[in-house]
Backbone as numpy.savetxt, mean C-alpha at the origin, in Angstrom:
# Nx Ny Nz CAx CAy CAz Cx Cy Cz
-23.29 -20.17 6.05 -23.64 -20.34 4.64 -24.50 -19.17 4.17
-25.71 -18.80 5.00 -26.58 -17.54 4.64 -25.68 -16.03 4.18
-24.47 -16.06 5.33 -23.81 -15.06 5.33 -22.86 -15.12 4.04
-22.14 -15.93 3.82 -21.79 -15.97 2.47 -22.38 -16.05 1.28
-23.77 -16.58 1.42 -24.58 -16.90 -0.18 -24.95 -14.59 -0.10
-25.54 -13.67 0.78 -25.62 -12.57 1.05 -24.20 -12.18 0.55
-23.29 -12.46 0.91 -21.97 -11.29 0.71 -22.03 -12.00 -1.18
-22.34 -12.61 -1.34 -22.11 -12.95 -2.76 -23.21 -12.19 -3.81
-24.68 -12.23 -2.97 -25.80 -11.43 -3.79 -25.13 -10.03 -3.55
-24.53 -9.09 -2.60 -24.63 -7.54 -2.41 -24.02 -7.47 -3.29
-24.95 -5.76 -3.56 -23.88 -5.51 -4.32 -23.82 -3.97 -3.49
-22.67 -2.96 -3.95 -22.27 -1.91 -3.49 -22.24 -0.73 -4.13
-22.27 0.07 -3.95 -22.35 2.10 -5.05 -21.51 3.03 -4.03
-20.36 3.35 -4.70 -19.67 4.68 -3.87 -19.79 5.61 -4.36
-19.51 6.85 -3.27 -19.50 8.36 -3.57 -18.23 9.01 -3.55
-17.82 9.60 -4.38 -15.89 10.10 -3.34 -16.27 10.82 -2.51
-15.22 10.76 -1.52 -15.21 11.86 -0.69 -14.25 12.87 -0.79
-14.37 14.18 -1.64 -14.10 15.23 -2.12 -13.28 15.66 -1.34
-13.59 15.74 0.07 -12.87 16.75 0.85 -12.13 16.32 1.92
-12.21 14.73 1.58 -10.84 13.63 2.32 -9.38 14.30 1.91
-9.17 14.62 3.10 -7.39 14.79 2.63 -6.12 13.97 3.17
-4.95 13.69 2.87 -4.25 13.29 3.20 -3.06 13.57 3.14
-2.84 13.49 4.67 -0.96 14.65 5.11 0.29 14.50 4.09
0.07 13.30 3.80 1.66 12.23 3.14 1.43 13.46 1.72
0.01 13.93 1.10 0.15 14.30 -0.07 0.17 15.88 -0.10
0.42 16.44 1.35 -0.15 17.76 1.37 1.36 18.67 2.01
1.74 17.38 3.46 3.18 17.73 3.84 4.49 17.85 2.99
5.11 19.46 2.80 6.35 19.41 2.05 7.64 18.90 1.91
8.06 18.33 2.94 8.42 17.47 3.04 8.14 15.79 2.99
7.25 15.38 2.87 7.25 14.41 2.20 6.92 14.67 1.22
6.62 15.35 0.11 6.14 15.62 -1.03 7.82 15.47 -1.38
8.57 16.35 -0.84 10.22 16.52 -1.82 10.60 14.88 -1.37
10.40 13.81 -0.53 10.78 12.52 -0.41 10.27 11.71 -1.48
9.33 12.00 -1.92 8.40 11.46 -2.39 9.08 11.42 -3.96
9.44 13.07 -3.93 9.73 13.38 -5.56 11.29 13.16 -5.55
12.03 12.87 -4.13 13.51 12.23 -4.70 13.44 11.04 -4.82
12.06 10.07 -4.36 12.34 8.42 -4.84 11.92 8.23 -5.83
11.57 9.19 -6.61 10.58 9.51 -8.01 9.50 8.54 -7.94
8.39 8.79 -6.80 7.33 8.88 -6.91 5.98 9.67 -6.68
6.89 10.74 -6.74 6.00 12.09 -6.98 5.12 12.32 -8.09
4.05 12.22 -7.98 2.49 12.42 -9.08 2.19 10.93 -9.60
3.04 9.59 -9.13 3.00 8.49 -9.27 1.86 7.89 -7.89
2.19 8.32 -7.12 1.44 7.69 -5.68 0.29 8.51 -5.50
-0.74 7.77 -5.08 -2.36 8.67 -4.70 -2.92 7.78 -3.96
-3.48 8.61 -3.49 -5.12 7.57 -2.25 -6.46 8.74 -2.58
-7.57 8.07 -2.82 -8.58 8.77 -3.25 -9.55 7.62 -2.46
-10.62 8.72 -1.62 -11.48 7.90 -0.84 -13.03 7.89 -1.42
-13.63 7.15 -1.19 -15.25 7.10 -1.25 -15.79 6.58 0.27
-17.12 6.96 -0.16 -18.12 6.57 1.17 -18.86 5.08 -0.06
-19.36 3.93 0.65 -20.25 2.93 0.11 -21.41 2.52 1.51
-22.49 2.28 0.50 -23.75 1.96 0.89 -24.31 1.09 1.91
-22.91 -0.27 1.42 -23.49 -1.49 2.62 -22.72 -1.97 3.67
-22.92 -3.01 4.32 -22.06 -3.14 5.59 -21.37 -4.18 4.43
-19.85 -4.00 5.23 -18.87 -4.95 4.38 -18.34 -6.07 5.59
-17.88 -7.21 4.48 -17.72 -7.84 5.42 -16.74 -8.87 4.61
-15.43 -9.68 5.33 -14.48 -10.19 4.56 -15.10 -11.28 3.38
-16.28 -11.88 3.62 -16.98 -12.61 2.92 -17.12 -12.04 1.68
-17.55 -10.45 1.55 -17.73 -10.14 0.43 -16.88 -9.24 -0.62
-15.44 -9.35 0.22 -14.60 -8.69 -0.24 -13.99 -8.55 -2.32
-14.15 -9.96 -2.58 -14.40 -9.99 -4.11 -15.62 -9.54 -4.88
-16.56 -9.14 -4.39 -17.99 -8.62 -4.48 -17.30 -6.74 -4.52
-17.02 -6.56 -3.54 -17.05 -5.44 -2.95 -16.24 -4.69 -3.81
-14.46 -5.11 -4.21 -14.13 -5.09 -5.25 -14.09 -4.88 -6.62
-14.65 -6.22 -6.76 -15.70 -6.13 -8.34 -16.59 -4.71 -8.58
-17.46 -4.64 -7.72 -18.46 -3.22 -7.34 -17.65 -1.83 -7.54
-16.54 -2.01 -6.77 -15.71 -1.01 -6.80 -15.32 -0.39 -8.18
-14.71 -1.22 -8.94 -14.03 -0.78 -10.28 -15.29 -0.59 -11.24
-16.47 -1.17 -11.25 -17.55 -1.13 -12.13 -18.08 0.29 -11.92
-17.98 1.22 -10.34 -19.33 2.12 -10.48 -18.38 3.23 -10.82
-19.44 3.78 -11.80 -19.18 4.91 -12.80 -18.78 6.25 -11.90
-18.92 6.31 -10.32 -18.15 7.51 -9.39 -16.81 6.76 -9.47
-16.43 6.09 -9.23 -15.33 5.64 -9.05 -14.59 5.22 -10.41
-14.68 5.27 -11.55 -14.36 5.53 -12.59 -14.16 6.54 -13.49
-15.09 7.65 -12.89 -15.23 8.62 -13.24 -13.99 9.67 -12.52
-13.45 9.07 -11.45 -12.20 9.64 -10.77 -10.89 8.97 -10.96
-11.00 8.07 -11.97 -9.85 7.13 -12.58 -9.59 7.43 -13.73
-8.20 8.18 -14.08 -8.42 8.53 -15.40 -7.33 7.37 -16.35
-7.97 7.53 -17.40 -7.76 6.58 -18.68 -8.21 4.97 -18.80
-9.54 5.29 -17.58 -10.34 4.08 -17.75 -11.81 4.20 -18.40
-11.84 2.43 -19.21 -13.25 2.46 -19.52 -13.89 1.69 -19.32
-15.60 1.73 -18.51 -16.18 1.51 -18.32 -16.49 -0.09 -18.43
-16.66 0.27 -19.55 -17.15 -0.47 -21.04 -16.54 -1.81 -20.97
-15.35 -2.00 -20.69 -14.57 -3.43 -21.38 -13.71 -3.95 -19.85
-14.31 -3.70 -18.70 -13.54 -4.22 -17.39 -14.23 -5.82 -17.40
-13.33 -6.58 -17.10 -14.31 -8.00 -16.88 -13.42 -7.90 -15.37
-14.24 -9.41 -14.85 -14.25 -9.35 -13.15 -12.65 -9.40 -12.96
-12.52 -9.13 -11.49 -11.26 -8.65 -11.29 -9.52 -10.19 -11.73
-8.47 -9.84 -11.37 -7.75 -11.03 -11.46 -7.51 -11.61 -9.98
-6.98 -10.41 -9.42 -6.53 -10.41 -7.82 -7.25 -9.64 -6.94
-7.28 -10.41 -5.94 -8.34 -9.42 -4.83 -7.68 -10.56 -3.44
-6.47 -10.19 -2.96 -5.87 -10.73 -1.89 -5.16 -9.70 -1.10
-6.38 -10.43 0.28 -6.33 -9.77 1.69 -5.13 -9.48 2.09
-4.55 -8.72 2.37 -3.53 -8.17 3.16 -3.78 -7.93 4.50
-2.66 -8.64 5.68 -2.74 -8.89 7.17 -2.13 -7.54 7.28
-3.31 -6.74 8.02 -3.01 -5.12 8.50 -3.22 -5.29 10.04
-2.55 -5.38 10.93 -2.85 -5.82 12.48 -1.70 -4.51 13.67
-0.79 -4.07 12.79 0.32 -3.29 13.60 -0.18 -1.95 14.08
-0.57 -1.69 15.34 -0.58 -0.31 15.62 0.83 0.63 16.54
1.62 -0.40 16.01 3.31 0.73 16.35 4.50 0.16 15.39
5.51 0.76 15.47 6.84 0.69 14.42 7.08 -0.92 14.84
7.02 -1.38 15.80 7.93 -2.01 16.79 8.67 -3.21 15.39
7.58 -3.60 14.73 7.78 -4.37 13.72 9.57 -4.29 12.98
9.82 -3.46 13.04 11.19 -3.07 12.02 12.16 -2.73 13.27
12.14 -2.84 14.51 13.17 -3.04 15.71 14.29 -3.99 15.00
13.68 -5.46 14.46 14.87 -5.76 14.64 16.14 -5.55 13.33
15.45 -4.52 12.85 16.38 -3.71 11.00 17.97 -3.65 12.22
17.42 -2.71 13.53 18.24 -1.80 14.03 19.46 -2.34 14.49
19.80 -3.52 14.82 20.48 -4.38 15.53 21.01 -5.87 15.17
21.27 -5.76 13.47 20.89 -7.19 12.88 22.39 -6.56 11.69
22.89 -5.34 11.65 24.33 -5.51 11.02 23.81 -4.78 9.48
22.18 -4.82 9.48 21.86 -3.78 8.01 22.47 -2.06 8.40
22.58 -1.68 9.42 22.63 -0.22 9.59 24.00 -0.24 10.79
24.16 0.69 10.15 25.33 1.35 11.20 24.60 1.94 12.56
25.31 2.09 13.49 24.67 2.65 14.79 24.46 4.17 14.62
24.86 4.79 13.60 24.56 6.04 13.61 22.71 6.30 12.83
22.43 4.77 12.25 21.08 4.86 11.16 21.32 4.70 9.74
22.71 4.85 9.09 23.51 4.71 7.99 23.49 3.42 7.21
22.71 3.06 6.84 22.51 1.75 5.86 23.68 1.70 5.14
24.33 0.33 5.38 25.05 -0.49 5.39 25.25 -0.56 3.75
26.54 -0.40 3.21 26.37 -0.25 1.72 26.93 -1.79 0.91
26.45 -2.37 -0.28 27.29 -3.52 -0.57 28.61 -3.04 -1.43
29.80 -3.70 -1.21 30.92 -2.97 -2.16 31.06 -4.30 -3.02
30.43 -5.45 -2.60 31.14 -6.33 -3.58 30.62 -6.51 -4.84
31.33 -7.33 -5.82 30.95 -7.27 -7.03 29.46 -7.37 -7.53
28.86 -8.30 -6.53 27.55 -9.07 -7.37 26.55 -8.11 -6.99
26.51 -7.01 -6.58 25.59 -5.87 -5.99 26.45 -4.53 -5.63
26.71 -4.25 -6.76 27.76 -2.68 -6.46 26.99 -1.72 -5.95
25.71 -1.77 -6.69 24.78 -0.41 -6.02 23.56 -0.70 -5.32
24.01 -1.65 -4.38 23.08 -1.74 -3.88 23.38 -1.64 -2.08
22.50 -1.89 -1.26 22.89 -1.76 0.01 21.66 -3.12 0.82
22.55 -3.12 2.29 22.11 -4.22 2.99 20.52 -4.04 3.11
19.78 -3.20 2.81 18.43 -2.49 2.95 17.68 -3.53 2.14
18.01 -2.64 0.85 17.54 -3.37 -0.06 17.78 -5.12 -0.43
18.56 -5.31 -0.01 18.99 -6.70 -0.09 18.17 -7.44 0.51
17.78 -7.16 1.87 16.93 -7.88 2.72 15.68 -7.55 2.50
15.12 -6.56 1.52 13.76 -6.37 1.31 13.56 -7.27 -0.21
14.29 -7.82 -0.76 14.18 -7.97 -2.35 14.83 -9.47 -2.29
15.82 -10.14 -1.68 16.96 -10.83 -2.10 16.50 -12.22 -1.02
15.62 -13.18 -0.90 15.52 -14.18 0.10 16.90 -14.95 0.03
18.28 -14.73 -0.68 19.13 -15.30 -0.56 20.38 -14.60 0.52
19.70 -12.95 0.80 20.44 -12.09 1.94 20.34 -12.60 3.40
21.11 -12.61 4.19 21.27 -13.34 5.53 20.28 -12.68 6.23
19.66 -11.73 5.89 19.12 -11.14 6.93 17.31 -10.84 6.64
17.55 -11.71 5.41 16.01 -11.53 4.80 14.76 -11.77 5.80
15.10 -12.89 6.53 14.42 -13.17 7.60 14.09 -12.61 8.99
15.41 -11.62 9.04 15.05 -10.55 10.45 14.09 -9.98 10.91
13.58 -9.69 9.66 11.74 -9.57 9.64 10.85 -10.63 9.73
10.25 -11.60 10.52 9.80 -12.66 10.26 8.75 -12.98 9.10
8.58 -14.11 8.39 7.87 -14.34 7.41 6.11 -13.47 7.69
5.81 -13.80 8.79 4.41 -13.41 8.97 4.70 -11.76 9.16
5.07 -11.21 9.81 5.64 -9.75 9.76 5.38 -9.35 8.52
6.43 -10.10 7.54 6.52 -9.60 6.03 5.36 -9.17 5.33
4.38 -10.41 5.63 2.95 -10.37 4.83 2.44 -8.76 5.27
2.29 -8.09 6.42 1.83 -7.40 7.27 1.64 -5.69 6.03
0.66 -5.39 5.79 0.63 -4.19 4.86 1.75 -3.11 5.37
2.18 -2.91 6.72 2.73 -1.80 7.08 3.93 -2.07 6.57
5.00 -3.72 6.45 5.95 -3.87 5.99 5.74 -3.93 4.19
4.90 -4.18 4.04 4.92 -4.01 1.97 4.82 -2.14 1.99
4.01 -1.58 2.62 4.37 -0.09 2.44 6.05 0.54 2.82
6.47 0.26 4.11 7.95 0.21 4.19 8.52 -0.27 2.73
8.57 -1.09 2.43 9.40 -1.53 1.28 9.10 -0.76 0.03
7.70 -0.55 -0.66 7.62 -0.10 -1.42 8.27 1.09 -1.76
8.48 2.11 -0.22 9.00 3.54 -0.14 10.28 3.13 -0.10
11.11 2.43 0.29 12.87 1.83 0.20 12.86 1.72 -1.68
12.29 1.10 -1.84 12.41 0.45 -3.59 12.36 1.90 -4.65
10.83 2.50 -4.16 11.00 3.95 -4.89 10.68 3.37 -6.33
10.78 4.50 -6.88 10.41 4.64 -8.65 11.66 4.59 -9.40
11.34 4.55 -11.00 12.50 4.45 -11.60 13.73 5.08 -11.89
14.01 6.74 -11.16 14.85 6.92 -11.04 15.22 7.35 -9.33
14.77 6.70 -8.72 15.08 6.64 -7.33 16.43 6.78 -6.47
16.62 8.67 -6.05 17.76 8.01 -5.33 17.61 7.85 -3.76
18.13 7.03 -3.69 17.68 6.13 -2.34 18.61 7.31 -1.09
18.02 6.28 -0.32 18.39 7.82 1.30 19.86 6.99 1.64
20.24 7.26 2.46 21.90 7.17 3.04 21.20 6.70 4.74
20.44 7.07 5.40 19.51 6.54 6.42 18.52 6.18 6.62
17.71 5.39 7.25 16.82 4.57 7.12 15.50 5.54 7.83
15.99 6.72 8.82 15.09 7.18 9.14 13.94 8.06 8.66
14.30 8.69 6.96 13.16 9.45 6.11 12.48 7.88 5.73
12.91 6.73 5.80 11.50 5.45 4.76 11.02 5.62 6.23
11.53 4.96 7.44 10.54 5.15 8.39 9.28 6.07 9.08
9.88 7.62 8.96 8.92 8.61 9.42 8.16 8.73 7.96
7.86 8.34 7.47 7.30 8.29 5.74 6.58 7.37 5.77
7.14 6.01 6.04 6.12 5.12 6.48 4.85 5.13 7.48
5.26 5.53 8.55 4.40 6.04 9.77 3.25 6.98 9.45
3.85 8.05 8.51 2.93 9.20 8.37 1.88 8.55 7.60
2.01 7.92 6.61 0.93 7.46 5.38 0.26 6.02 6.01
0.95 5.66 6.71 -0.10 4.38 7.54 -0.66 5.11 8.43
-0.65 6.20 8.84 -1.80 6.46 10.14 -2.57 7.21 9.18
-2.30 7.76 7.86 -3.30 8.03 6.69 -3.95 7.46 6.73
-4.03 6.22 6.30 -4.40 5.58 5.42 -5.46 4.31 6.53
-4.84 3.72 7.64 -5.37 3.04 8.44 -6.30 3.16 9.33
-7.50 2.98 10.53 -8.69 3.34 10.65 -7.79 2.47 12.26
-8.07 2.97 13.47 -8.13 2.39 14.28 -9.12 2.41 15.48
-9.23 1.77 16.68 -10.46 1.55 17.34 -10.04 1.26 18.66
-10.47 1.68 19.95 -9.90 0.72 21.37 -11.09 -0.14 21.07
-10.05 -0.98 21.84 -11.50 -2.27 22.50 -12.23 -1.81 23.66
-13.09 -1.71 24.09 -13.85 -1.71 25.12 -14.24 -2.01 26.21
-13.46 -3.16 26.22 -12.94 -4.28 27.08 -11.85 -4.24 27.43
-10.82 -4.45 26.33 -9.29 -4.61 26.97 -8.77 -3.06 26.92
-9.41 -2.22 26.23 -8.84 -0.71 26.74 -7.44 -0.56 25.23
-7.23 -1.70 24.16 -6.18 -1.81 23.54 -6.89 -1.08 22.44
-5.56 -0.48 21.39 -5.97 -0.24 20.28 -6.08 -1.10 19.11
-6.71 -1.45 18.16 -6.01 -2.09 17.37 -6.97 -1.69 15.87
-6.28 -2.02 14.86 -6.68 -1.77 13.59 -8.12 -2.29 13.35
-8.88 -1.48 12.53 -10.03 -2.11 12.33 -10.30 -2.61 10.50
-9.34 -1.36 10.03 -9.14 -1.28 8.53 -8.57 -2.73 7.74
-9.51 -3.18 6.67 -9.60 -4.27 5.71 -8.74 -4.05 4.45
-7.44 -4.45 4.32 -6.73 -4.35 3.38 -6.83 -5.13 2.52
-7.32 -4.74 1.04 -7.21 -5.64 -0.26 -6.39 -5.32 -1.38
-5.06 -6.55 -1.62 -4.32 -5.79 -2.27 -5.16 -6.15 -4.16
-5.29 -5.20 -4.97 -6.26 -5.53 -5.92 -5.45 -5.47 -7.72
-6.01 -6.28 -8.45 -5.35 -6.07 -9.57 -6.76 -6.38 -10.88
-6.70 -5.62 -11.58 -8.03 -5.83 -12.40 -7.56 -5.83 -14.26
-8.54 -6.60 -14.48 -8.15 -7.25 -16.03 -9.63 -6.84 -17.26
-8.95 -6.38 -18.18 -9.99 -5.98 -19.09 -9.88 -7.49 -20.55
-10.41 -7.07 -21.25 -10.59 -7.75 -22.77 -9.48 -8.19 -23.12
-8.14 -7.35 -22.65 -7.02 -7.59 -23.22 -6.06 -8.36 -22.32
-6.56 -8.11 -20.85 -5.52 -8.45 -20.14 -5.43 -7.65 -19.23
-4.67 -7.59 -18.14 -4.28 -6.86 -17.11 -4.23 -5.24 -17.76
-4.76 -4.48 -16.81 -5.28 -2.87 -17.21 -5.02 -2.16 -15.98
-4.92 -2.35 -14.70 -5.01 -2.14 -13.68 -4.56 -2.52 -12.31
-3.25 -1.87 -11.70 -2.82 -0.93 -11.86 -1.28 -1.16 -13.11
-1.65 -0.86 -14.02 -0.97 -0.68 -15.25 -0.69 -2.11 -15.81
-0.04 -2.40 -17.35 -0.59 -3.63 -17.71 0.32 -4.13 -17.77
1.36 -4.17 -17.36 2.56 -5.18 -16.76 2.67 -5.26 -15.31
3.05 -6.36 -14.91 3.32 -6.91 -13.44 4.83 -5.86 -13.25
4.93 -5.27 -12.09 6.29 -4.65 -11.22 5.63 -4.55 -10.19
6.76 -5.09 -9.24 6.42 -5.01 -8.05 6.29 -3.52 -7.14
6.71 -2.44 -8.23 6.14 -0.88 -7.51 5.49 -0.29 -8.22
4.83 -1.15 -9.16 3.23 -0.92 -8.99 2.22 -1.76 -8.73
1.56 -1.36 -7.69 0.33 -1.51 -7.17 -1.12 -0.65 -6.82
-1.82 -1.53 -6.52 -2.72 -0.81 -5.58 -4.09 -2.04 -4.58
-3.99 -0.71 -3.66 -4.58 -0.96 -2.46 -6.21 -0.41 -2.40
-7.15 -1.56 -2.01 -8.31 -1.34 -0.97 -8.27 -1.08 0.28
-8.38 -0.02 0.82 -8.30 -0.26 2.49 -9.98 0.66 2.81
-9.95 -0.75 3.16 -11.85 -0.08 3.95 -11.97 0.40 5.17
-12.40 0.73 5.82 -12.92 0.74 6.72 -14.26 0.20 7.42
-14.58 -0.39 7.64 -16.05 -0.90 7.62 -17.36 -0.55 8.87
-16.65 0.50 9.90 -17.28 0.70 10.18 -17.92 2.21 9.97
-16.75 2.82 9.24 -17.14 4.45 8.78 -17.81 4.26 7.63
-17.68 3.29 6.89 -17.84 2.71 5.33 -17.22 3.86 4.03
-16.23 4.21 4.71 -15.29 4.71 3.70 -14.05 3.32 3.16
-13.57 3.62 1.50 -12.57 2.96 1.00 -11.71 3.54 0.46
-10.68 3.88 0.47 -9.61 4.28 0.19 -8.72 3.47 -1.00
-8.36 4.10 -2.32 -7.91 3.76 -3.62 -6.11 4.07 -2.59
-5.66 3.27 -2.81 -4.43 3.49 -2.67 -3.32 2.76 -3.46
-2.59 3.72 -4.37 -2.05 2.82 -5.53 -0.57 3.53 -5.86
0.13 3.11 -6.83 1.21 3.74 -7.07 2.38 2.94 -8.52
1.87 4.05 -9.64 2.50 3.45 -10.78 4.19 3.71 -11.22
4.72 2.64 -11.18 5.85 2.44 -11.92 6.63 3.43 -12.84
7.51 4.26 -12.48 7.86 5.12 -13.40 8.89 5.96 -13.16
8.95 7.16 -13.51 9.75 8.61 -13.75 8.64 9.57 -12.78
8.75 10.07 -11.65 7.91 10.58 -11.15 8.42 12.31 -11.24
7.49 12.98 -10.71 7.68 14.55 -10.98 9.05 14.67 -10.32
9.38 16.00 -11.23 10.76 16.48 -10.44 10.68 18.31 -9.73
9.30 18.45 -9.46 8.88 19.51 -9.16 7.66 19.19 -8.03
7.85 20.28 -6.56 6.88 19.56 -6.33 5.46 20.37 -6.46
């Protein structure tokens, strides 16, 4: 009870960290992946350092804190200050995977050809679409489940998908292996890991919050309609006490990179 009535009084102040970089936004090749799913100048991660120890208790605190301090607003552009009321959404995302193994069973389940060739639909009710997408979007596809439900929840599979789905003029890959090495690269961005000490294992230490924030008018953040490719992400770290903005708006992305 102490520990929760505390995560409810803290409050928090970040700094960016200027000279955080990240490969997914720097490597040229993923930059031209990026800008053929047209989400090139659409996708960003921008980090800060914060003050206190975090802890899942105070994750709507922490949040809240987040969008209010004027460094972190001050690196958000076409926001104001002034008219944010407390957040709408602030739900945890299960980040636990430290290998691909998760998406093994894509390989062997009839979505892909044995060469890696995603499986295309020809019939009427989905002309342009393919077995990929079907099973990432469609709970009525046979294979929606190949991924298990708890899997699904898992941040590394909502990042997989998000990069399959792409922006609004997205043309999608012919193999599954550019979403995968794309995926990989920006989760070991983006994720914080640790051995145990004991068991000698690795495993994630990083606190994923998937976040959505509401002003005077209504939803403001990340943009003021609901689509499911746009979002954005908290991912803390809590023992470096860095947080990472990780987001990505809905659109027409650059066609230059």
């Amino acid at each position: 009870m102490d520990e929760e009535k505390y995560a409810f009084e803290q409050t928090f102040s970040f700094n960016a960290l200027r000279t955080k970089t990240f490969s997914f936004l720097q490597d040229k090749d993923t930059l031209a992946r990026l800008m053929k799913w047209s989400m090139l100048g659409r996708i960003s991660a921008q980090s800060f350092s914060f003050d206190h120890s975090f802890s899942p208790y105070s994750s709507e605190k922490f949040a809240l804190c987040f969008f209010r301090d004027p460094e972190v607003l001050s690196s958000l552009r076409k926001m104001d200050a002034g008219v944010w009321v407390p957040l709408g959404i602030v739900e945890p995302t299960p980040c636990t995977k430290v290998s691909m193994e998760l998406f093994d069973p894509i390989y062997s389940c009839g979505i892909l050809r044995p060469t890696g060739h995603v499986v295309k639909c020809f019939h009427d009710v989905y002309p342009d679409s393919d077995e990929l997408r079907q099973m990432l979007q469609d709970e009525e596809s046979e294979h929606y489940y190949v991924v298990g439900r708890e899997e699904r929840g898992e941040f590394l599979f909502s990042l997989f998908k998000h990069l399959c789905l792409g922006g609004e003029l997205c043309q999608y890959e012919d193999t599954i292996d550019p979403y995968i090495s794309t995926t990989k690269q920006i989760y070991k961005d983006l994720i914080s890991v640790q051995k145990d000490p004991e068991t000698k294992k690795i495993g994630v230490v990083s606190k994923v919050l998937k976040v959505c924030v509401f002003d005077e008018s209504g939803r403001c953040f990340p943009g003021v309609r609901e689509e499911e490719q746009t979002f954005a992400y908290l991912i803390v770290d809590p023992y470096r006490r860095h947080v990472t903005l990780f987001c990505h708006f809905y659109g027409v992305g650059n066609f230059t990179v």
